[in-house]
XYZ file of C-alpha atoms in Angstrom:
704
model
C 114.807 182.766 113.559
C 115.345 183.243 110.146
C 117.239 185.299 110.144
C 120.118 182.303 111.940
C 118.834 180.011 108.275
C 121.710 179.335 105.671
C 119.901 178.552 102.417
C 121.054 175.753 100.893
C 121.093 176.332 97.532
C 121.416 179.827 96.187
C 119.399 181.158 92.627
C 122.776 182.054 90.326
C 122.860 185.481 89.017
C 124.760 184.546 85.794
C 126.225 181.645 83.503
C 129.539 182.466 85.081
C 128.152 182.693 88.379
C 128.406 179.244 91.441
C 127.475 177.798 93.881
C 129.420 179.841 96.623
C 131.386 176.921 99.227
C 129.476 177.205 102.892
C 130.771 179.486 104.916
C 132.986 178.643 108.060
C 132.785 177.742 110.669
C 130.358 176.104 112.748
C 127.295 174.550 110.494
C 123.474 175.743 110.382
C 121.534 173.118 112.809
C 118.322 174.217 112.004
C 119.237 173.567 108.228
C 120.352 169.660 108.816
C 117.859 168.425 111.256
C 115.106 167.828 109.291
C 116.860 165.266 106.440
C 117.384 163.791 109.941
C 114.316 163.718 110.779
C 113.167 162.725 107.074
C 115.429 160.149 106.886
C 114.715 159.014 111.317
C 111.002 159.447 110.850
C 111.117 156.475 107.366
C 113.204 153.439 109.522
C 110.047 153.582 112.100
C 108.003 153.787 109.071
C 109.662 150.196 107.800
C 110.252 149.080 111.040
C 106.383 149.440 112.284
C 105.064 148.355 109.243
C 107.941 144.717 109.587
C 107.112 144.195 112.736
C 105.154 140.876 114.451
C 103.021 143.272 115.675
C 101.821 145.080 113.208
C 101.879 141.592 111.351
C 99.754 140.646 114.037
C 97.235 143.346 113.948
C 96.596 143.181 109.995
C 95.788 139.284 109.773
C 93.996 140.401 112.936
C 92.101 142.877 110.888
C 92.016 141.353 107.909
C 90.696 137.961 109.539
C 87.383 139.267 111.532
C 86.383 141.421 108.092
C 86.800 138.083 105.853
C 84.656 136.400 108.915
C 81.650 138.972 108.809
C 81.990 139.185 104.419
C 82.032 134.688 104.294
C 79.889 134.982 106.973
C 77.067 137.488 105.140
C 77.885 134.966 101.857
C 76.224 131.775 103.535
C 73.647 133.046 104.897
C 72.419 134.797 101.629
C 73.551 131.358 99.565
C 71.716 129.283 102.772
C 68.431 132.572 102.510
C 68.817 132.146 98.409
C 68.818 127.733 98.795
C 65.647 128.437 100.489
C 63.171 129.997 98.805
C 64.987 128.158 95.145
C 65.420 125.102 93.315
C 69.314 125.345 93.892
C 70.336 123.331 95.772
C 68.509 120.201 94.078
C 69.576 121.269 91.292
C 73.160 121.813 92.915
C 72.687 117.145 93.589
C 71.710 116.696 90.475
C 74.975 118.382 88.515
C 76.792 116.872 92.043
C 75.454 112.782 90.969
C 75.463 113.728 86.955
C 79.917 114.064 88.567
C 79.814 111.419 90.070
C 77.950 109.202 87.731
C 75.081 108.268 90.309
C 72.406 108.727 87.502
C 69.878 106.854 89.249
C 71.087 109.275 92.091
C 69.829 112.482 90.052
C 67.301 111.057 88.736
C 65.616 111.090 92.776
C 66.564 114.595 93.238
C 65.095 115.219 90.029
C 62.609 114.123 91.237
C 62.419 116.115 94.435
C 62.687 118.747 92.518
C 59.521 118.258 90.867
C 57.278 118.352 93.641
C 59.002 121.026 94.997
C 58.432 123.334 92.232
C 55.432 121.993 91.925
C 54.799 122.854 96.103
C 56.130 126.782 95.371
C 53.072 126.738 92.669
C 50.815 125.478 94.693
C 51.588 127.688 97.257
C 52.450 131.102 95.773
C 48.508 130.484 93.778
C 46.791 129.615 97.253
C 49.074 133.483 98.052
C 46.555 135.166 95.144
C 42.947 133.820 95.459
C 43.700 134.493 99.420
C 43.948 138.735 99.589
C 40.218 138.925 99.641
C 38.645 135.766 102.173
C 41.960 137.605 104.572
C 40.134 141.471 103.365
C 37.286 139.488 104.538
C 38.631 137.849 107.962
C 39.574 141.041 108.673
C 37.392 142.905 108.573
C 35.033 140.255 110.279
C 38.199 140.365 113.553
C 37.975 143.622 113.915
C 33.998 143.779 113.866
C 33.888 141.009 116.879
C 36.890 143.053 118.607
C 34.627 146.134 118.677
C 30.940 144.490 120.210
C 33.088 142.743 122.293
C 34.391 145.340 123.692
C 30.647 147.483 123.176
C 29.222 144.321 125.010
C 31.582 144.561 128.003
C 30.837 148.085 128.130
C 27.620 147.373 128.470
C 27.570 145.059 131.047
C 29.769 147.562 133.212
C 28.374 150.278 132.581
C 25.224 148.576 134.297
C 27.033 146.846 136.896
C 28.457 150.363 137.499
C 24.763 152.740 136.739
C 27.319 154.775 134.725
C 26.803 155.816 130.977
C 30.292 156.740 130.183
C 31.570 152.616 131.029
C 30.185 151.434 128.018
C 33.306 153.137 126.010
C 35.839 152.237 128.849
C 37.131 149.392 127.631
C 37.098 150.500 123.643
C 39.643 153.365 125.554
C 41.357 151.361 127.953
C 42.170 149.490 124.488
C 43.325 152.953 122.691
C 45.253 153.731 126.108
C 47.763 150.312 125.838
C 48.391 151.258 121.737
C 48.967 155.082 122.840
C 51.578 153.458 126.065
C 53.360 150.645 123.097
C 53.617 153.589 120.355
C 55.356 155.506 122.796
C 57.807 153.110 124.358
C 57.871 151.962 120.752
C 59.159 155.926 119.893
C 61.935 155.706 122.600
C 63.602 152.280 121.812
C 63.078 152.650 118.009
C 66.066 155.471 118.043
C 67.704 152.625 119.355
C 67.514 150.227 117.971
C 68.342 151.418 115.023
C 71.799 151.686 116.478
C 72.236 148.457 117.725
C 71.332 146.903 115.055
C 73.007 146.651 112.228
C 75.568 145.653 114.663
C 74.018 143.109 115.835
C 73.287 142.410 112.791
C 77.137 142.313 111.928
C 77.365 140.445 115.210
C 75.662 137.763 113.728
C 77.763 137.893 110.028
C 80.720 137.785 112.718
C 79.657 134.803 114.589
C 77.956 132.283 111.581
C 81.375 132.936 109.582
C 83.523 132.209 112.083
C 81.895 128.659 113.320
C 82.902 128.283 109.362
C 86.242 129.194 110.166
C 85.781 131.131 106.301
C 88.699 132.878 106.632
C 91.764 132.039 105.180
C 94.836 130.981 106.399
C 96.962 133.261 105.915
C 94.446 135.621 108.133
C 95.107 132.599 111.543
C 97.714 132.611 114.723
C 100.466 130.690 114.275
C 98.894 127.579 116.648
C 95.759 128.349 114.465
C 97.209 127.340 111.211
C 99.755 124.373 112.605
C 96.357 121.851 111.584
C 99.365 119.548 111.619
C 97.442 116.235 113.700
C 94.565 117.728 112.825
C 90.906 115.074 112.810
C 89.136 114.628 109.804
C 86.715 116.369 108.151
C 84.990 115.925 104.948
C 85.969 119.199 103.578
C 89.493 117.748 104.857
C 89.479 114.827 102.356
C 87.749 117.087 99.682
C 90.239 120.179 99.344
C 93.056 117.167 99.556
C 91.543 115.486 96.347
C 91.437 118.599 95.036
C 94.391 119.428 95.506
C 96.186 115.830 94.605
C 97.074 118.490 90.947
C 94.636 115.712 88.723
C 92.980 118.106 86.737
C 89.084 116.046 85.616
C 89.354 115.713 89.924
C 89.879 119.161 90.746
C 87.376 120.463 87.902
C 84.679 117.703 89.141
C 84.519 118.902 92.371
C 84.045 122.144 91.013
C 81.389 121.470 89.251
C 79.668 119.896 91.618
C 77.032 121.799 93.719
C 78.109 119.799 97.127
C 81.293 120.851 96.239
C 82.213 116.985 96.412
C 80.920 116.070 99.388
C 79.372 113.240 97.711
C 82.072 111.515 96.083
C 82.366 110.658 100.224
C 80.780 107.404 102.180
C 81.090 108.158 105.981
C 84.090 109.093 107.599
C 84.162 105.620 110.893
C 86.801 105.534 113.035
C 89.283 102.454 112.448
C 91.578 101.426 114.975
C 94.141 104.205 115.456
C 92.876 106.502 112.399
C 89.328 106.895 110.133
C 88.665 105.443 106.817
C 86.404 106.820 104.420
C 85.944 105.435 101.537
C 85.278 108.018 98.043
C 84.143 107.182 94.578
C 85.848 109.041 91.981
C 84.460 110.754 89.045
C 83.662 109.625 85.718
C 87.201 110.177 83.759
C 89.776 109.142 86.949
C 91.337 106.340 87.441
C 92.545 105.214 91.543
C 96.137 104.615 90.093
C 96.822 108.440 89.853
C 95.015 108.569 93.575
C 96.742 105.630 94.109
C 100.767 107.374 92.428
C 100.256 110.700 94.666
C 99.779 109.382 98.647
C 102.083 111.496 99.990
C 100.913 114.917 98.059
C 97.766 112.800 99.496
C 99.005 112.274 103.212
C 100.987 116.332 103.184
C 98.080 117.920 102.052
C 95.677 115.823 105.203
C 98.021 117.695 108.068
C 99.823 113.576 107.860
C 103.321 111.866 107.447
C 103.542 109.944 104.163
C 102.973 106.309 106.383
C 99.971 107.576 107.914
C 97.977 107.879 105.227
C 96.955 104.043 102.869
C 95.521 103.929 100.102
C 93.403 100.702 99.069
C 91.070 99.203 96.609
C 87.074 97.990 98.198
C 85.251 95.648 96.155
C 82.830 98.716 94.645
C 84.458 100.062 91.810
C 86.169 103.830 91.046
C 86.612 103.976 93.966
C 89.344 103.970 97.182
C 89.673 103.811 100.201
C 91.801 106.300 102.552
C 92.490 104.738 106.160
C 94.243 108.048 108.140
C 96.027 107.416 111.586
C 96.016 109.980 113.934
C 99.067 112.066 114.076
C 101.695 109.727 116.022
C 99.810 106.818 115.886
C 102.088 104.655 114.343
C 104.981 105.607 116.144
C 103.478 103.905 119.639
C 103.998 100.261 120.832
C 101.285 98.058 120.960
C 100.583 95.451 123.912
C 102.157 92.205 124.150
C 101.565 88.897 121.994
C 99.520 87.072 123.757
C 101.809 84.420 122.849
C 103.172 86.034 126.372
C 100.530 87.287 128.623
C 98.376 83.381 128.176
C 100.499 81.023 129.520
C 97.987 78.570 128.827
C 98.132 78.668 124.840
C 98.202 76.616 123.172
C 98.331 75.708 119.227
C 95.949 73.700 116.478
C 97.856 73.666 113.237
C 94.315 71.879 111.612
C 92.023 74.657 112.546
C 94.169 77.029 114.407
C 95.025 80.833 113.703
C 98.327 82.837 114.951
C 97.826 85.645 116.965
C 101.027 87.282 114.941
C 99.627 91.279 115.843
C 97.177 94.389 115.212
C 96.335 95.599 111.615
C 95.806 99.013 110.999
C 91.739 98.790 112.873
C 93.037 98.279 115.694
C 91.586 94.332 115.368
C 94.060 91.355 115.935
C 95.569 89.548 112.642
C 95.245 86.309 113.246
C 96.611 84.374 110.160
C 95.943 80.345 109.258
C 99.612 78.052 108.465
C 97.653 75.329 107.743
C 98.994 73.490 104.413
C 100.368 77.117 103.816
C 103.499 77.647 101.712
C 105.645 80.982 103.961
C 107.959 83.924 102.246
C 108.756 87.219 104.346
C 111.805 88.577 103.226
C 112.655 92.349 104.105
C 116.143 94.989 103.895
C 118.499 93.818 106.967
C 117.435 94.274 110.432
C 113.845 95.354 109.955
C 111.975 92.193 112.988
C 112.020 89.792 109.757
C 113.932 86.858 111.909
C 110.788 87.950 115.131
C 108.405 88.333 112.520
C 108.912 85.052 111.261
C 109.484 83.740 114.925
C 106.769 84.055 116.150
C 104.878 82.233 113.821
C 107.093 79.335 115.040
C 106.426 79.734 118.599
C 103.026 79.450 118.455
C 103.076 76.121 115.243
C 105.554 74.930 118.600
C 102.546 74.585 121.251
C 100.742 71.715 118.967
C 103.029 68.786 119.703
C 102.050 66.904 116.735
C 104.453 68.918 114.752
C 107.581 68.482 114.004
C 110.195 71.465 112.832
C 113.219 70.931 110.742
C 115.105 74.619 110.968
C 118.946 76.499 109.316
C 119.608 79.167 110.604
C 121.415 80.324 108.028
C 122.638 84.251 110.345
C 123.361 81.776 112.543
C 124.063 84.514 116.045
C 121.365 82.117 118.095
C 118.460 84.081 117.243
C 116.945 79.774 116.341
C 118.362 78.960 120.140
C 116.037 78.107 122.127
C 114.003 75.549 119.203
C 118.131 73.055 120.189
C 115.636 70.334 121.521
C 112.292 71.387 120.106
C 113.178 70.556 116.783
C 115.151 67.857 115.097
C 116.778 69.291 113.249
C 118.835 73.092 113.985
C 121.827 74.383 111.846
C 123.218 77.323 112.320
C 125.501 79.441 110.851
C 126.703 81.235 107.698
C 129.163 79.179 105.867
C 129.272 77.169 103.011
C 128.989 74.104 105.330
C 126.313 74.961 106.530
C 124.353 75.476 103.743
C 125.180 72.505 102.665
C 123.535 71.037 105.896
C 120.342 72.693 105.254
C 119.989 72.129 101.107
C 120.761 68.154 102.500
C 118.164 68.812 105.575
C 115.677 69.975 102.667
C 116.250 67.198 100.441
C 115.526 64.404 103.712
C 112.642 66.715 103.593
C 111.297 65.985 99.891
C 112.552 61.331 100.300
C 109.576 62.334 103.083
C 107.202 63.429 100.936
C 107.821 61.450 98.272
C 107.378 58.583 101.240
C 103.806 60.120 102.302
C 102.908 60.606 98.751
C 103.248 57.039 97.983
C 101.513 55.794 101.137
C 98.196 54.219 100.840
C 95.379 56.898 101.093
C 94.236 58.295 103.713
C 97.243 57.300 105.384
C 97.358 60.862 108.177
C 101.502 62.406 108.876
C 102.430 64.307 111.321
C 102.958 67.984 109.764
C 106.737 68.919 108.652
C 107.427 72.166 108.820
C 110.979 72.996 106.971
C 112.742 77.273 108.601
C 115.324 78.356 106.625
C 116.060 81.852 107.997
C 118.602 83.753 105.574
C 117.547 81.796 102.658
C 119.389 84.273 100.118
C 122.382 82.605 102.106
C 121.933 79.585 100.538
C 120.697 80.636 96.787
C 123.808 81.988 96.778
C 126.571 79.870 98.152
C 129.182 78.415 95.056
C 129.198 75.445 96.036
C 129.573 72.500 94.252
C 128.971 68.957 95.436
C 130.643 65.887 94.113
C 128.301 65.323 91.365
C 129.049 68.518 90.366
C 126.030 70.242 91.641
C 125.848 73.412 92.763
C 123.860 73.759 95.951
C 123.126 77.729 95.094
C 122.331 79.406 92.016
C 118.657 78.841 89.773
C 119.456 76.660 87.723
C 117.805 73.470 87.047
C 120.908 71.515 88.139
C 121.436 73.675 91.728
C 120.588 71.942 93.906
C 118.277 74.119 97.073
C 116.703 75.399 93.952
C 114.749 71.427 93.062
C 114.089 71.226 97.184
C 112.636 74.403 98.143
C 110.718 73.705 94.500
C 109.726 70.277 94.807
C 108.193 71.306 98.200
C 106.448 73.543 96.625
C 104.747 71.353 93.725
C 103.738 68.505 96.589
C 104.569 68.719 100.066
C 101.546 70.817 101.343
C 99.048 67.880 99.759
C 101.228 65.881 102.647
C 101.623 68.339 105.451
C 105.120 68.570 104.746
C 105.674 72.958 104.107
C 108.787 75.597 103.360
C 108.794 78.471 105.069
C 111.717 80.744 104.148
C 113.156 84.186 105.201
C 116.002 86.099 103.037
C 116.165 90.475 102.764
C 117.016 92.612 100.305
C 115.055 90.678 97.632
C 116.422 90.319 93.311
C 115.676 87.704 91.296
C 119.312 86.312 92.774
C 118.897 85.402 96.426
C 115.232 84.736 95.605
C 114.063 82.910 92.373
C 110.885 83.769 90.488
C 109.940 80.507 90.879
C 110.605 80.038 94.101
C 108.511 82.830 95.999
C 105.316 82.521 93.217
C 105.394 79.534 95.303
C 104.903 80.201 98.559
C 100.907 80.737 99.952
C 101.603 83.636 102.306
C 104.172 86.310 101.274
C 104.761 88.585 104.058
C 107.064 91.877 103.242
C 108.647 94.386 105.585
C 110.489 97.617 104.265
C 111.871 97.451 101.496
C 113.425 99.377 98.713
C 112.035 100.385 95.788
C 108.676 99.464 94.191
C 109.995 96.515 91.496
C 110.974 94.965 95.062
C 108.123 95.131 96.601
C 106.344 93.270 92.908
C 108.672 90.238 93.812
C 108.185 89.670 97.461
C 104.261 89.585 96.681
C 103.358 90.238 93.482
C 102.267 92.598 91.344
C 98.502 91.605 92.072
C 99.196 93.166 95.615
C 100.963 95.573 94.575
C 98.556 96.986 91.704
C 95.773 96.840 94.408
C 97.543 99.331 97.451
C 100.472 97.221 98.102
C 103.586 99.148 99.098
C 106.325 98.047 101.215
C 108.773 99.695 99.967
C 106.913 102.859 101.099
C 107.403 101.512 104.931
C 109.669 103.797 107.412
C 112.748 102.357 107.347
C 114.204 101.840 111.413
C 111.182 103.145 111.940
C 108.292 100.689 111.325
C 110.018 97.749 112.188
C 107.956 94.827 112.072
C 105.577 96.510 110.468
C 104.378 93.407 107.849
C 102.123 93.878 104.696
C 101.008 90.389 104.206
C 99.360 89.388 101.145
C 97.461 85.149 102.061
C 93.977 83.732 102.035
C 94.945 82.823 105.197
C 94.133 85.513 106.850
C 91.146 88.557 106.532
C 91.917 90.593 103.711
C 88.795 93.843 103.749
C 87.180 92.367 100.690
C 88.507 93.748 97.622
C 91.840 94.106 98.067
C 94.718 91.910 97.386
C 97.001 92.527 101.157
C 96.832 93.505 104.083
C 99.034 95.626 106.763
C 100.174 94.107 109.943
C 101.647 95.501 113.299
C 103.506 92.310 114.369
C 103.814 91.627 118.107
C 107.732 91.271 118.681
C 109.049 88.679 121.498
C 112.842 89.629 122.765
C 114.996 87.117 122.568
C 113.923 85.760 126.552
C 110.894 85.298 125.916
C 111.299 83.250 122.568
C 112.717 80.571 125.462
C 109.967 80.833 127.807
C 107.660 79.917 125.406
C 109.611 77.690 123.938
C 109.970 75.658 127.521
C 106.183 75.536 127.473
C 106.323 74.116 123.826
C 108.410 71.867 124.878
C 106.916 70.332 128.683
C 104.306 69.580 125.736
C 106.405 66.482 124.138
C 108.322 64.047 125.574
C 111.325 64.632 124.443
C 113.366 65.566 121.501
C 116.490 65.206 119.824
C 118.088 67.086 117.966
C 119.899 66.839 115.314
C 122.573 70.094 114.512
C 124.683 68.727 111.464
C 123.349 65.797 108.433
C 124.129 62.911 108.790
C 125.312 61.409 105.297
C 126.219 58.140 105.876
C 129.213 56.484 103.546
C 131.354 58.378 101.074
C 129.312 57.722 98.442
C 131.569 56.706 94.853
C 128.875 56.811 91.949
C 131.547 55.659 88.777
C 132.143 52.172 91.226
C 128.472 51.863 92.436
C 127.522 52.572 88.275
C 130.513 50.022 87.535
C 129.384 47.747 89.870
C 125.796 48.343 88.692
C 126.339 46.864 85.343
C 127.717 43.615 86.472
C 129.148 41.717 83.919
C 127.631 42.841 81.149
C 130.114 44.551 78.162
C 126.985 47.310 78.465
C 123.546 48.359 79.585
C 120.914 50.753 79.066
C 121.921 54.273 81.729
C 118.323 53.539 82.425
C 118.012 49.828 83.280
C 121.034 51.565 85.186
C 119.347 54.855 86.891
C 116.879 52.263 87.954
C 119.698 49.701 90.224
C 121.246 52.500 90.755
C 118.618 53.714 93.144
C 118.057 50.288 93.885
C 121.407 50.255 95.075
C 121.294 53.078 96.714
C 117.902 55.407 97.186
C 119.684 58.374 99.372
C 122.156 59.207 97.482
C 120.311 57.863 93.621
C 116.794 57.769 93.242
C 116.151 61.911 91.984
C 119.060 61.078 89.725
C 117.851 61.460 85.933
C 120.241 60.861 82.738
C 121.163 64.002 83.436
C 122.600 63.749 85.999
C 123.690 59.827 85.157
C 125.575 61.732 81.455
C 127.669 64.788 83.987
C 129.286 62.335 86.461
C 130.659 60.545 83.213
C 131.861 63.008 81.052
C 135.014 63.783 80.714
C 135.766 60.358 81.901
C 136.567 58.268 78.648
C 132.715 56.396 80.213
C 130.331 58.617 78.801
C 127.562 57.140 77.404
C 127.106 56.135 74.150
C 124.536 54.665 71.335
C 123.938 51.165 70.479
C 121.512 49.833 67.954
C 120.291 53.287 68.604
C 119.673 53.586 72.083
C 121.671 55.522 74.528
C 124.145 52.277 76.848
C 127.719 52.678 79.001
C 130.509 49.990 78.069
C 131.560 47.990 81.092
C 134.999 47.275 79.633
C 135.559 51.380 78.813
C 134.519 52.161 82.523
C 136.622 49.965 84.263
C 139.642 51.328 82.416
C 138.683 54.522 83.956
C 138.766 53.303 87.329
C 141.669 51.413 86.672
C 143.419 54.537 86.438
C 142.634 56.696 89.156
C 144.726 56.231 91.906
C 144.413 54.767 94.226
C 142.896 58.202 97.144
C 140.539 59.164 94.097
C 137.497 58.561 95.494
C 138.723 59.823 99.067
C 138.932 62.788 97.080
C 135.788 63.018 95.694
C 133.392 62.824 98.501
C 136.174 65.822 100.429
């Protein structure tokens, strides 16, 4: 065999020698095979190490090894806690870290009682040694005496003296058999005993899940949707990245469990109050909502953080995984055909809160604003409230739908005014509808005290269209905008200021709020502020106010398109948990066909309502001609007297005029108000010249 081997290298004989070239002929396989074998073996070794089967086996060994180690640690800790005062000391540290000094004092008293009791037991044990010796000797003597007495009785009965020691012999024989059995069992017990102890420690570790996550099988490592336990909540809080919170939990003897209140079932999730340790603010936890949700194996929209009444406490509501994607049941308006409404004492069944309880909202003398991004269910949510209130036959509706796609068609024959359309003409009609509401409000205010009026609800859906309208009236006042001259804005403000007292309320629905399409004074005038999904926190503050958002309201964290119909409500008309500034409600969806059926039930309660689809403007007013007519034959008249005469001439057109309105109409005409004897007047001769020089169709043109 060795003769056939060709050496791979040859030692040179001298410095001039070189390595010879391989001899021609067939290659020597025995010289090459070892190299190939080693290469193949290396690849096989890498494959064996990196294969999934090898990894699974390694995880298996590590997992069960960690079960034993963890079980040993837990058992040792339990034993140590049972024998020492370490448990009490941990609870004292935890209470101090949480700022609960009364609880710390209570645990300190328990610690003192434990130490005193332990001292007494040890002293009793020291004093009892002589007594135990005496008791043992006394017991042994009694036993031997008893056995001898029994032997004497047996000897007399059997007439054989050997029976005297027979009971003692029987006891000795029993002891011999016990020793013999113990000798036989002792060997296997020594062999099996450690394994049984190891198995017990493994069982403790397995029950407590002491193995790290990476050692668990894939299906066990995927903890999405796992039940919420105290350890999961504490771990999620610890890993939020808030150093004072992490250090406080580390220093607590109970590993942070003392921070948690009881975990309560709350609808389709659970609720728990967390008392934060000193140095950790509630705002820090609220600002890490997404990370907290991920630590809890939930999506961001499945975790809500609010502030209860207790100081330095956050309330976590954690949904069951996927529960918020399930629809809620139908509205009671659909299931109960006998339902009626009461504007003053009733509450509308709007949906369910996150706890699964019915969300009932009072509409009595409350202005309402609902906003959100487009196509999130705003109109359906607003319409559901109107449908419920329509079941009170005393309520009058005047509705302007500035989208105009038929969402409010079912109120034809139910509302006294129904305007539908997005054009400037529709905005003008909607504005005059609001101004008519203002006139009705002022009429009611001037009525004798104690007069009772039927509720009047003015609804403007897509109100941002009105605020952004560029149309300007004949009096040069714009319909849109948010200035003191803006007609829609001022009408809304007047209703907000005084309408509630005489049961004239305004409901507005807007989308994608900004300071331009939803002025601050209008949104601040609403008693009930509702928001669907929004894009930014600044929009959430516009919709609900700073207090609600600072208290945990987060409509900007709702999922656009997925959380349709879910609203965040800030109002005193709905039951909100103590200490919170808002509540999240999943509203019932009522489709258009079903809404028509409910509207028919509401119409059946009424004698018949004629719906106007446009505003009757009456004869066109000519401000310049009317001013000239009220001047009469006097050469000049005080502006204050002119305003009074105009209001008496046409209250609808001039009842709300001020000096600014009068000046605006006359500016640029050549008949502007001027001072005479220190007071502002209007000259008849100047105004007559202006009207005389005006074309014959000027009045008509102005009216158009």
